[in-house]
Coordinates of C-alpha atoms in Angstrom, one line a residue:
M108 CA 24.9 9.4 -31.8
K109 CA 22.8 6.7 -30.3
F110 CA 20.9 8.7 -28.2
R111 CA 20.5 11.8 -31.3
N112 CA 19.2 8.6 -33.5
T113 CA 16.6 7.7 -31.2
F114 CA 15.7 11.0 -30.6
G115 CA 15.3 11.4 -34.3
C116 CA 13.3 8.2 -34.8
I117 CA 10.7 9.5 -32.0
A118 CA 10.4 12.7 -33.8
I119 CA 9.6 11.4 -36.8
V120 CA 6.9 9.0 -35.4
F121 CA 5.4 12.0 -33.7
L122 CA 5.5 14.2 -36.9
L123 CA 3.7 10.8 -39.0
S124 CA 1.2 10.6 -36.4
S125 CA 0.6 14.0 -36.1
C126 CA 0.6 15.0 -39.8
Y127 CA -3.0 16.6 -39.1
A128 CA -1.2 19.3 -36.7
L129 CA 1.7 20.1 -39.5
R130 CA -1.4 20.9 -41.8
A131 CA -3.0 23.0 -39.3
Y132 CA 0.4 24.7 -38.8
R133 CA 0.5 25.8 -42.5
F134 CA -3.0 26.9 -42.8
R135 CA -2.8 28.9 -39.4
N136 CA -3.0 32.2 -41.1
F137 CA -6.1 31.3 -43.6
E138 CA -6.5 32.5 -46.7
L139 CA -8.7 32.9 -49.8
D140 CA -6.2 31.3 -51.6
D141 CA -5.7 28.4 -49.6
L142 CA -9.4 27.0 -50.4
G143 CA -7.7 25.5 -53.3
K144 CA -5.5 23.5 -51.6
F145 CA -7.9 21.0 -49.8
N146 CA -9.8 18.2 -50.9
A147 CA -13.6 18.9 -51.8
A148 CA -16.9 17.8 -53.3
T149 CA -18.1 19.6 -56.1
L150 CA -21.6 21.2 -55.7
E151 CA -23.5 21.9 -59.2
K152 CA -25.2 25.1 -59.7
S153 CA -29.0 24.6 -60.0
N154 CA -30.5 24.6 -63.2
L155 CA -33.3 27.0 -62.6
P156 CA -30.9 29.9 -60.7
Y157 CA -32.9 32.4 -58.3
Q158 CA -31.5 36.0 -58.5
F159 CA -32.4 38.6 -55.9
K160 CA -34.0 41.7 -57.5
E161 CA -32.0 45.0 -57.3
G162 CA -33.4 47.5 -55.2
R163 CA -30.6 49.8 -54.1
N164 CA -32.6 52.8 -53.4
Y165 CA -30.6 53.6 -50.0
S166 CA -29.2 56.8 -49.2
A167 CA -26.1 57.9 -49.7
A168 CA -25.5 58.5 -46.0
W169 CA -26.4 55.0 -45.0
Q170 CA -24.3 53.7 -48.1
S171 CA -21.4 56.0 -46.7
Y172 CA -22.0 54.6 -43.0
L173 CA -21.5 51.3 -44.2
D174 CA -18.5 51.7 -46.6
S175 CA -16.8 53.5 -43.7
N176 CA -17.4 50.7 -41.3
L177 CA -16.6 48.0 -43.3
Q178 CA -13.9 49.7 -45.2
N179 CA -10.9 48.6 -42.6
S180 CA -12.8 45.4 -40.7
L181 CA -11.0 42.6 -42.5
T182 CA -14.5 42.1 -44.3
Y183 CA -14.4 40.3 -47.6
G184 CA -17.8 41.0 -48.9
F185 CA -21.5 42.5 -46.9
L186 CA -24.8 41.7 -48.0
V187 CA -28.0 43.3 -47.1
I188 CA -31.4 41.8 -48.5
R189 CA -34.8 42.9 -47.7
N190 CA -38.0 41.8 -49.3
D191 CA -36.0 39.8 -51.7
S192 CA -34.1 43.0 -53.1
I193 CA -30.7 43.7 -52.6
L194 CA -29.9 47.1 -50.6
Y195 CA -26.4 46.5 -50.3
E196 CA -23.7 44.8 -51.6
K197 CA -19.8 45.3 -51.8
Y198 CA -16.8 43.1 -51.8
F199 CA -13.5 44.5 -50.8
G200 CA -10.1 44.3 -52.3
D201 CA -10.0 42.5 -55.7
L202 CA -13.0 40.5 -54.8
D203 CA -16.6 40.4 -56.5
S204 CA -19.7 38.4 -56.5
T205 CA -18.3 35.3 -58.1
N206 CA -15.7 34.7 -55.1
I207 CA -16.4 31.7 -53.1
F208 CA -16.3 31.9 -49.2
P209 CA -15.4 30.0 -46.4
S210 CA -18.2 29.6 -44.2
F211 CA -16.5 28.0 -41.1
S212 CA -19.4 27.0 -38.7
V213 CA -22.3 28.4 -41.1
A214 CA -21.9 25.2 -42.4
K215 CA -23.7 23.9 -39.2
S216 CA -26.9 25.4 -39.9
F217 CA -27.2 23.8 -43.4
V218 CA -26.3 20.5 -41.6
G219 CA -29.1 21.1 -39.0
T220 CA -31.6 22.1 -41.8
L221 CA -30.7 18.5 -43.9
A222 CA -31.7 16.6 -40.5
Q223 CA -35.0 18.1 -40.8
I224 CA -35.3 17.4 -44.2
A225 CA -34.3 13.7 -43.7
L226 CA -37.0 13.9 -40.7
Q227 CA -39.6 14.8 -43.3
E228 CA -38.6 12.2 -45.4
G229 CA -38.8 9.5 -43.2
A230 CA -35.1 8.1 -43.4
I231 CA -34.8 9.6 -39.6
K232 CA -37.9 8.5 -37.8
S233 CA -37.5 10.7 -34.5
F234 CA -35.2 13.4 -33.1
G235 CA -36.1 11.4 -29.9
D236 CA -34.4 8.4 -31.4
P237 CA -30.8 7.5 -29.6
V238 CA -28.1 8.1 -31.7
T239 CA -27.3 4.8 -31.7
D240 CA -30.2 3.5 -33.7
Y241 CA -28.0 5.1 -36.8
L242 CA -24.4 4.7 -35.6
P243 CA -24.0 1.3 -33.4
W244 CA -20.5 1.7 -33.5
L245 CA -20.8 4.5 -31.0
L246 CA -21.3 1.7 -28.3
K247 CA -18.3 0.1 -28.9
S248 CA -16.5 3.4 -27.3
D249 CA -19.4 4.4 -24.7
K250 CA -22.2 2.7 -23.7
D251 CA -23.7 6.0 -22.5
W252 CA -24.6 6.9 -26.3
K253 CA -27.4 4.7 -26.0
R254 CA -28.9 7.7 -23.7
V255 CA -28.0 10.7 -26.3
S256 CA -31.1 11.2 -29.0
I257 CA -30.7 13.0 -32.3
Q258 CA -32.1 16.1 -30.7
N259 CA -29.3 16.3 -27.8
I260 CA -26.9 16.7 -31.0
L261 CA -28.9 19.4 -32.8
D262 CA -29.0 21.4 -29.3
M263 CA -25.1 20.7 -28.6
R264 CA -26.3 18.6 -25.5
S265 CA -24.8 15.3 -26.0
G266 CA -22.3 15.4 -23.2
V267 CA -19.4 14.7 -25.8
E268 CA -16.4 14.9 -24.4
S269 CA -14.1 16.9 -26.8
D270 CA -11.9 20.1 -27.0
E271 CA -13.1 22.9 -28.6
T272 CA -9.6 25.0 -28.7
Y273 CA -9.2 26.6 -31.7
D274 CA -6.0 28.0 -31.0
N275 CA -4.3 24.6 -29.6
P276 CA -3.0 22.3 -32.5
F277 CA -3.3 19.4 -31.0
S278 CA -6.9 19.9 -29.7
D279 CA -10.1 17.7 -30.9
V280 CA -11.5 20.3 -33.1
I281 CA -8.3 21.0 -34.9
K282 CA -8.0 17.2 -35.2
L283 CA -11.0 17.1 -36.9
G284 CA -10.6 19.8 -39.6
F285 CA -7.3 18.4 -40.7
R286 CA -7.2 14.4 -40.0
R287 CA -7.0 12.3 -43.0
N288 CA -9.9 10.2 -41.4
M289 CA -12.2 11.8 -39.6
Y290 CA -13.8 8.5 -38.4
R291 CA -10.9 7.0 -36.6
Q292 CA -11.8 10.3 -34.3
L293 CA -15.7 9.6 -34.1
K294 CA -15.3 6.0 -33.4
N295 CA -13.3 6.6 -29.9
L296 CA -15.8 9.2 -28.7
K297 CA -17.0 9.8 -25.1
T298 CA -19.9 11.2 -23.5
D299 CA -21.0 11.9 -20.3
A300 CA -24.7 12.3 -21.3
R301 CA -25.5 15.5 -19.1
K302 CA -27.8 17.4 -21.3
T303 CA -26.2 20.8 -21.1
F304 CA -25.4 23.0 -23.4
E305 CA -21.7 23.0 -24.5
Y306 CA -21.0 23.8 -28.0
K307 CA -18.8 21.1 -29.7
S308 CA -18.1 21.1 -33.4
V309 CA -18.1 17.3 -33.3
N310 CA -21.9 17.4 -32.9
T311 CA -22.3 18.4 -36.1
Q312 CA -19.6 15.8 -37.7
L313 CA -22.1 13.0 -35.7
L314 CA -25.5 14.7 -37.0
A315 CA -23.6 14.4 -40.4
A316 CA -22.7 10.5 -39.8
V317 CA -26.5 9.8 -38.8
I318 CA -28.0 12.0 -41.9
E319 CA -25.4 9.7 -44.0
A320 CA -26.7 6.7 -42.6
A321 CA -30.3 7.2 -42.5
T322 CA -30.2 8.1 -46.2
G323 CA -27.8 6.3 -47.4
K324 CA -26.0 9.1 -49.5
P325 CA -22.9 11.4 -48.7
L326 CA -23.8 14.5 -47.3
P327 CA -22.8 16.6 -50.4
V328 CA -25.1 14.7 -52.3
F329 CA -28.0 15.0 -50.1
L330 CA -27.5 18.9 -49.8
Q331 CA -27.1 18.8 -53.9
E332 CA -30.6 17.3 -54.0
K333 CA -32.5 19.0 -51.3
L334 CA -31.3 22.5 -51.1
W335 CA -28.6 23.6 -53.4
Q336 CA -31.0 22.7 -56.6
P337 CA -34.4 23.6 -55.1
L338 CA -33.1 26.8 -53.6
G339 CA -31.7 28.0 -57.2
M340 CA -28.0 28.5 -56.4
E341 CA -26.2 30.6 -58.9
S342 CA -22.9 29.1 -58.6
N343 CA -20.8 26.1 -58.1
A344 CA -19.6 25.7 -54.4
G345 CA -17.8 23.1 -52.7
W346 CA -17.8 21.0 -49.4
Q347 CA -14.3 20.2 -48.0
T348 CA -13.7 16.5 -47.3
D349 CA -11.3 14.3 -45.5
A350 CA -8.9 11.9 -47.9
R351 CA -11.5 9.4 -47.4
G352 CA -14.2 11.6 -49.1
R353 CA -16.5 12.4 -46.2
A354 CA -17.4 16.2 -45.9
R355 CA -16.0 18.0 -42.8
A356 CA -19.8 19.0 -42.0
F357 CA -19.1 21.1 -39.1
C358 CA -16.8 23.8 -40.7
C359 CA -16.3 23.7 -44.5
L360 CA -18.7 24.5 -47.2
N361 CA -17.6 27.2 -49.3
A362 CA -20.0 29.2 -51.9
T363 CA -20.8 32.6 -52.8
M364 CA -22.6 35.3 -50.4
K365 CA -25.7 35.3 -52.4
D366 CA -25.9 31.5 -52.4
F367 CA -25.7 31.8 -48.9
A368 CA -28.1 34.2 -48.3
K369 CA -30.6 31.7 -50.0
L370 CA -30.6 29.8 -46.6
G371 CA -31.8 32.5 -44.8
R372 CA -34.5 33.6 -47.4
L373 CA -35.6 30.1 -47.4
Y374 CA -36.5 30.7 -43.3
L375 CA -37.7 34.0 -43.7
E376 CA -40.4 32.4 -46.0
N377 CA -41.1 29.7 -43.1
G378 CA -39.5 26.6 -44.9
N379 CA -41.6 27.6 -48.5
W380 CA -39.4 28.4 -51.5
N381 CA -41.5 29.8 -53.9
G382 CA -44.7 27.5 -53.4
K383 CA -43.0 24.5 -52.4
Q384 CA -42.6 23.7 -48.8
I385 CA -39.2 22.4 -48.1
L386 CA -39.1 22.7 -44.4
A387 CA -42.1 22.3 -41.8
E388 CA -43.1 25.6 -40.8
S389 CA -43.4 24.2 -36.7
W390 CA -39.3 23.5 -37.6
V391 CA -38.5 27.1 -38.6
Q392 CA -41.2 28.8 -35.8
N393 CA -39.0 26.8 -33.0
I394 CA -35.7 28.2 -34.5
L395 CA -37.1 32.2 -35.0
N396 CA -38.9 32.4 -31.7
T397 CA -37.4 34.1 -29.2
D398 CA -38.9 32.2 -26.2
S399 CA -38.0 28.6 -27.4
M400 CA -34.5 29.9 -28.3
R401 CA -34.4 31.3 -24.5
A402 CA -35.6 28.4 -23.1
R403 CA -32.5 26.5 -24.9
Q404 CA -30.1 29.2 -23.7
G405 CA -30.1 30.9 -27.4
Y406 CA -29.2 27.5 -29.4
T407 CA -31.4 24.9 -31.0
N408 CA -31.1 23.3 -33.9
H409 CA -27.8 24.5 -35.0
W410 CA -28.4 28.3 -35.3
W411 CA -27.9 30.6 -32.7
S412 CA -30.3 33.4 -31.4
S413 CA -29.5 37.1 -31.7
R414 CA -28.9 38.0 -28.6
T415 CA -27.3 40.7 -26.0
I416 CA -24.1 39.5 -24.1
R417 CA -22.2 40.4 -21.0
R418 CA -19.3 38.6 -19.8
F419 CA -18.1 37.8 -16.5
S420 CA -15.1 36.1 -14.1
D421 CA -17.2 34.6 -12.0
S422 CA -20.7 32.7 -11.8
V423 CA -21.7 35.5 -8.7
Q424 CA -21.1 38.4 -11.0
A425 CA -23.3 37.0 -13.9
Q426 CA -26.1 35.8 -11.3
Q427 CA -26.3 39.3 -9.8
F428 CA -26.5 41.2 -13.2
V429 CA -29.1 38.6 -14.3
A430 CA -31.1 39.6 -11.3
A431 CA -30.9 43.1 -11.3
R432 CA -32.5 43.1 -15.1
P433 CA -36.3 43.3 -15.9
E434 CA -35.8 41.3 -19.4
N435 CA -35.5 37.7 -19.5
W436 CA -31.8 37.0 -19.2
Y437 CA -29.9 33.4 -18.7
I438 CA -26.5 32.1 -17.8
A439 CA -24.4 30.2 -19.9
K440 CA -20.6 29.0 -18.7
G441 CA -17.6 28.9 -21.4
Q442 CA -14.0 28.7 -21.9
R443 CA -11.5 30.6 -23.9
R444 CA -7.5 30.0 -24.0
G445 CA -8.1 27.9 -21.3
K446 CA -10.1 30.3 -18.8
T447 CA -13.6 29.8 -17.8
Y448 CA -16.0 32.6 -18.0
F449 CA -19.4 33.3 -17.2
S450 CA -22.1 34.9 -20.1
A451 CA -25.5 36.5 -19.6
Y452 CA -27.5 36.4 -22.8
H453 CA -30.4 37.8 -23.3
T454 CA -32.5 37.0 -26.9
L455 CA -33.4 39.2 -29.2
P456 CA -35.4 39.3 -32.7
G457 CA -33.6 37.4 -35.3
V458 CA -31.1 34.4 -35.7
F459 CA -27.6 33.9 -36.8
A460 CA -25.8 31.1 -39.1
Q461 CA -22.4 32.4 -37.3
G462 CA -19.0 30.7 -38.2
M463 CA -15.5 31.5 -37.0
L464 CA -13.6 34.6 -38.0
G465 CA -17.1 36.2 -38.2
Q466 CA -19.1 34.7 -41.0
Y467 CA -22.5 35.4 -40.5
I468 CA -26.1 34.7 -42.2
Y469 CA -28.6 36.7 -40.1
I470 CA -32.5 36.7 -40.3
N471 CA -34.8 39.6 -39.0
P472 CA -38.2 38.2 -39.6
P473 CA -40.1 41.3 -38.1
K474 CA -38.2 43.2 -40.9
N475 CA -38.0 40.6 -43.8
L476 CA -34.2 41.0 -43.7
I477 CA -31.3 39.2 -44.4
I478 CA -27.4 40.1 -44.0
V479 CA -24.5 38.2 -44.9
R480 CA -20.9 39.0 -44.0
M481 CA -18.0 37.2 -44.8
G482 CA -14.3 38.2 -43.6
H483 CA -11.2 37.2 -42.3
S484 CA -11.6 37.8 -38.8
W485 CA -13.3 41.3 -37.8
S486 CA -11.6 44.3 -36.7
H487 CA -13.6 47.4 -35.6
P488 CA -13.0 50.0 -32.5
S489 CA -16.5 50.1 -31.8
F490 CA -18.6 46.9 -32.4
Y491 CA -18.1 43.4 -32.7
A492 CA -19.2 41.5 -35.9
Q493 CA -22.7 40.7 -34.8
R494 CA -23.5 43.4 -32.6
F495 CA -22.8 45.6 -36.1
I496 CA -25.4 43.7 -37.7
E497 CA -27.7 43.9 -35.2
D498 CA -27.1 47.6 -34.8
L499 CA -27.5 47.9 -38.7
A500 CA -30.9 45.8 -38.6
E501 CA -32.2 48.5 -36.0
R502 CA -31.3 51.1 -38.4
I503 CA -33.3 49.5 -41.1
N504 CA -37.2 50.8 -40.7

């Protein structure tokens, strides 16, 4: 009996200390109806809504190609916009244009954009500043944080020690998504300050903390003022928060497809929105330029380059593949389900805001094209979601 009581007490303590894991387990098969079960800050729709034009003059064959390929792909909605005109807009099941969709890591590109606005307004003095100029409490956990700049965080080159495993309920990224107080986790972060590219969601949460410290405003309030109102968002939206009201900046901005597309339009217009320069053109061009993206392994300022990818089990195979290619390729190291792999990348025109389960805002400047895809995972016999979008862009003349 004594043993059972002791075991029971240990189990209770474990569960109480790991209640985020229970929440993660509860929402492991995330559905749209689950959005209302999370705390969220409300983003109010714009007083001057912007609407894309209707221009659906595509051929029946083109529509059939999209309809047939998307029908069983677990897609919620798919939107194609060119020259500010909607070429294709389709929702599946009982969904429609009024639905709010989770963006997951698409939110990161919004946070990167807000960081640039804070820089332009002088709240952030320089992206070369040590992150500890704004978050001095990081020094208590690791003095090496003084060697990490804001730009390092923007480019996922902070050397932060954090587990980005999505299928482990006890990983750091899952804790970040479900803990009631995210700052407890942030205040214990370590870094090796190596400055090599490693995609870690906690970088975005640190960037959000920098923006809030610099501006003195909660992130959803800053987004409301600097993007949601100026870009003419048509619908109310939500940004999920922890129990303390802090936005889960790395993942959880939820909005309609058309409102997500407006971030893409801002970048297609070189940061200008109907005559107002919201973003510096140099910032936008640094993201859209394939050469600058290639120099940064296809990721900069919280945007992904459109890219061709080949994966290999070891570095030698990857290097041999790249050596035989006439184009400029680069090699990146990654992990999936605890196994290390090497990828060879070749950058293409276009960039992505990209989220887990296949959420995309794709921008193709040469074709003045925006494609938005929202869904639950991605299922297709021939294409990955990204490749399907890039293939579609190639088909559009």
